[in-house]
Coordinates of C-alpha atoms in Angstrom, one line a residue:
A1 CA 16.3 -6.6 11.1
G2 CA 15.8 -2.5 11.7
P3 CA 13.8 -0.7 14.0
H4 CA 9.6 -2.0 14.4
P5 CA 7.2 0.0 13.1
L6 CA 5.1 -0.1 15.7
G7 CA 6.7 1.5 18.6
G8 CA 5.3 -0.7 21.0
S9 CA 1.8 -0.3 19.7
A10 CA 0.1 0.7 16.7
D11 CA -0.9 3.6 14.2
V12 CA -2.2 5.2 11.0
P13 CA -1.8 8.3 8.8
V14 CA -2.2 11.8 6.0
G15 CA 0.2 13.3 4.0
R16 CA 1.1 15.4 0.7
G17 CA 4.6 15.2 -1.2
A18 CA 6.0 15.6 -4.4
P19 CA 7.3 11.9 -7.0
L20 CA 9.9 10.8 -4.3
N21 CA 13.6 9.3 -5.4
K22 CA 13.0 6.1 -6.4
A23 CA 16.3 5.6 -4.9
F24 CA 14.4 6.6 -1.6
T25 CA 11.3 4.8 -2.4
K26 CA 12.3 1.0 -3.8
E27 CA 11.4 -1.4 -2.5
P28 CA 12.5 -5.8 -2.4
D29 CA 11.8 -7.1 -5.4
G30 CA 8.8 -8.7 -4.8
D31 CA 7.5 -12.0 -6.6
A32 CA 5.5 -11.2 -9.8
D33 CA 1.6 -11.4 -9.0
D34 CA 1.3 -14.7 -7.3
D35 CA -2.0 -16.3 -8.0
D36 CA -3.4 -12.3 -7.8
G37 CA -4.9 -9.2 -9.4
G38 CA -2.6 -7.0 -7.6
P39 CA 0.7 -5.5 -8.7
G40 CA 4.2 -7.8 -7.5
L41 CA 4.5 -6.2 -4.1
P42 CA 7.6 -6.8 -2.3
P43 CA 7.6 -8.9 0.0
L44 CA 7.3 -8.8 3.6
P45 CA 10.6 -8.5 6.2
P46 CA 10.5 -12.6 7.9
G47 CA 8.3 -12.7 10.1
G48 CA 6.8 -9.3 9.6
K49 CA 3.0 -8.7 9.1
N50 CA 1.4 -7.1 7.0
Y51 CA 0.4 -3.9 8.6
I52 CA -2.2 -1.6 6.8
T53 CA -4.4 1.3 7.9
P54 CA -7.5 1.6 8.5
A55 CA -9.1 3.5 5.9
G56 CA -6.4 1.2 4.1
Y57 CA -7.7 -2.0 5.3
Q58 CA -11.7 -0.1 4.6
R59 CA -10.7 0.6 1.9
L60 CA -9.4 -3.2 -0.1
R61 CA -12.9 -4.6 1.6
N62 CA -15.0 -2.5 0.4
E63 CA -13.2 -3.3 -3.6
L64 CA -13.7 -6.8 -2.1
V65 CA -17.5 -7.1 -1.5
A66 CA -18.0 -4.8 -4.8
L67 CA -16.4 -6.9 -6.8
I68 CA -18.4 -9.7 -5.4
D69 CA -21.8 -8.8 -4.8
E70 CA -21.1 -6.3 -7.9
E71 CA -19.0 -7.0 -10.8
R72 CA -18.5 -10.5 -10.7
P73 CA -22.3 -10.8 -11.1
K74 CA -22.8 -9.0 -14.3
M75 CA -20.6 -10.5 -15.5
V76 CA -21.4 -13.8 -15.3
E77 CA -25.3 -13.3 -16.6
T78 CA -23.0 -10.5 -20.1
V79 CA -21.0 -14.0 -20.3
S80 CA -23.9 -16.6 -19.6
W81 CA -25.9 -14.0 -22.2
A82 CA -23.3 -13.9 -24.6
A83 CA -22.9 -17.8 -24.6
K84 CA -25.5 -17.6 -26.7
N85 CA -25.1 -15.5 -29.5
G86 CA -23.3 -18.0 -32.1
D87 CA -19.8 -19.5 -32.3
R88 CA -17.5 -18.9 -29.1
S89 CA -15.0 -18.3 -30.5
E90 CA -15.9 -15.3 -33.0
N91 CA -17.8 -14.2 -29.9
G92 CA -15.9 -11.5 -28.9
D93 CA -18.2 -9.9 -26.4
Y94 CA -17.9 -13.4 -24.7
L95 CA -14.4 -13.2 -25.1
Y96 CA -14.3 -10.0 -23.2
G97 CA -16.0 -11.4 -21.1
K98 CA -14.2 -14.2 -19.9
K99 CA -11.2 -12.2 -20.2
R100 CA -13.0 -10.0 -17.4
L101 CA -14.7 -12.8 -15.1
R102 CA -11.1 -14.3 -14.4
E103 CA -9.0 -10.7 -14.0
I104 CA -11.9 -10.5 -11.5
D105 CA -11.5 -13.8 -9.5
R106 CA -8.0 -13.5 -9.5
R107 CA -8.3 -9.7 -8.0
I108 CA -10.5 -11.2 -5.2
R109 CA -7.9 -13.7 -4.9
F110 CA -5.2 -11.7 -4.3
L111 CA -7.7 -8.6 -2.0
T112 CA -8.9 -12.0 0.0
K113 CA -5.3 -12.6 0.6
R114 CA -4.3 -9.9 1.3
L115 CA -7.0 -9.1 4.2
D116 CA -6.3 -12.3 5.3
I117 CA -2.5 -11.7 7.2
A118 CA -2.9 -7.7 7.7
E119 CA -2.6 -6.2 10.8
V120 CA -4.2 -3.0 10.4
A121 CA -2.6 -0.7 13.2
D122 CA -4.2 3.1 13.6
P123 CA -2.0 6.3 14.0
R124 CA -4.4 8.4 16.1
L125 CA -2.3 6.1 19.0
H126 CA 0.8 8.2 18.3
H127 CA -0.9 11.8 18.4
G128 CA 1.4 14.2 19.3
N129 CA 5.0 12.0 20.3
D130 CA 7.4 13.5 17.8
Q131 CA 8.5 10.1 17.3
I132 CA 8.1 8.5 14.1
F133 CA 6.7 5.6 13.7
F134 CA 4.2 4.1 10.9
G135 CA 1.1 6.4 10.5
A136 CA 3.7 9.8 10.7
T137 CA 3.9 12.3 8.5
V138 CA 7.9 13.5 8.4
T139 CA 9.0 16.2 6.7
Y140 CA 13.2 16.3 5.9
A141 CA 15.8 18.1 4.7
N142 CA 18.4 16.8 2.9
S143 CA 22.0 18.3 2.9
R144 CA 21.0 20.7 -0.2
G145 CA 18.0 21.9 2.2
E146 CA 15.3 20.8 0.5
E147 CA 12.1 19.4 2.4
R148 CA 10.2 17.1 1.4
T149 CA 6.6 15.0 3.1
I150 CA 6.1 11.9 3.2
T151 CA 3.7 9.6 5.2
I152 CA 4.3 6.1 5.7
K153 CA 1.9 3.8 5.3
G154 CA 1.3 -0.6 4.4
I155 CA 2.7 -2.5 1.4
D156 CA -1.0 -2.4 0.5
E157 CA -1.8 0.7 0.7
A158 CA 0.8 3.3 -0.6
D159 CA 0.6 5.9 -2.8
N160 CA 4.3 7.2 -4.1
L161 CA 2.4 10.0 -6.8
A162 CA 0.4 11.0 -2.9
G163 CA 4.2 10.9 -1.2
E164 CA 3.0 7.7 1.2
V165 CA 5.5 5.8 0.9
S166 CA 5.5 2.2 2.8
W167 CA 7.4 0.6 5.6
I168 CA 9.9 -1.0 3.7
A169 CA 11.1 1.6 1.9
P170 CA 14.7 2.0 2.6
I171 CA 13.2 5.8 3.4
A172 CA 11.3 5.1 5.9
R173 CA 13.5 2.4 7.6
A174 CA 16.2 5.1 7.7
L175 CA 13.0 7.6 9.6
L176 CA 11.5 5.3 10.9
K177 CA 12.1 6.1 15.3
A178 CA 14.4 9.1 15.0
R179 CA 12.9 11.8 15.8
E180 CA 11.7 15.9 15.4
G181 CA 16.1 17.2 16.1
D182 CA 17.0 14.5 14.7
E183 CA 19.5 13.4 11.9
V184 CA 19.6 10.6 9.8
R185 CA 21.5 8.5 7.4
L186 CA 20.2 6.5 4.4
Q187 CA 22.1 4.6 2.0
T188 CA 21.2 5.4 -1.5
P189 CA 22.7 4.1 -4.9
G190 CA 25.0 8.2 -4.5
G191 CA 26.5 7.2 -1.3
V192 CA 24.7 7.5 2.4
E193 CA 22.7 11.3 2.8
V194 CA 21.9 12.5 5.7
L195 CA 18.5 13.5 6.1
D196 CA 17.4 16.6 8.8
V197 CA 13.5 15.2 10.6
I198 CA 11.8 18.2 11.1
R199 CA 8.4 17.0 11.3
V200 CA 6.5 14.4 13.0
A201 CA 2.9 14.5 12.8
Y202 CA -0.2 12.3 13.1
P203 CA -3.8 12.4 13.1
A204 CA -5.4 13.7 15.4
P205 CA -7.9 10.6 17.9
G206 CA -11.5 10.9 16.3
S207 CA -10.5 12.6 12.6

């Protein structure tokens, strides 16, 4: 089942790094947009929780509120106006508005569903700890001495281009529970990669 990402308490992150080898960050294939307006997301492990940092949760919630309170009402108004302007089958404003409205509604359903199952975990609780849990920013080196820094985040918030990986990605699961100075083994398509954990950091309380 792999190590528990929270290590007995909850947590969150900060971190940057170059885009990672896809073998390190690829997650299990999930269902496509299951009635949502978001990208297809990998399934949670059996019995797993949808961990997310406080900042990630707030970003999703802000987006949901903006869609419901601002963007959707404006688009409904646009569609209503366009519907009064002649033949709807040839009315570009009407057709675009209806399409956009469907996209907004799918995104609202997606965000509502993901926020409903979210388990907020604050990594600041692990500040000063050198063991890797959810929210850690980890610097590690491979056998060639090449260093990378990643931050372990939630499925709904991890941005690979910003050096973030979800906690269920292979690299994250290999690193979880390791400490500074440890060696971990990562199974990749090219074989087993041995990684040295160099630094582990968490955001400071109040940051």
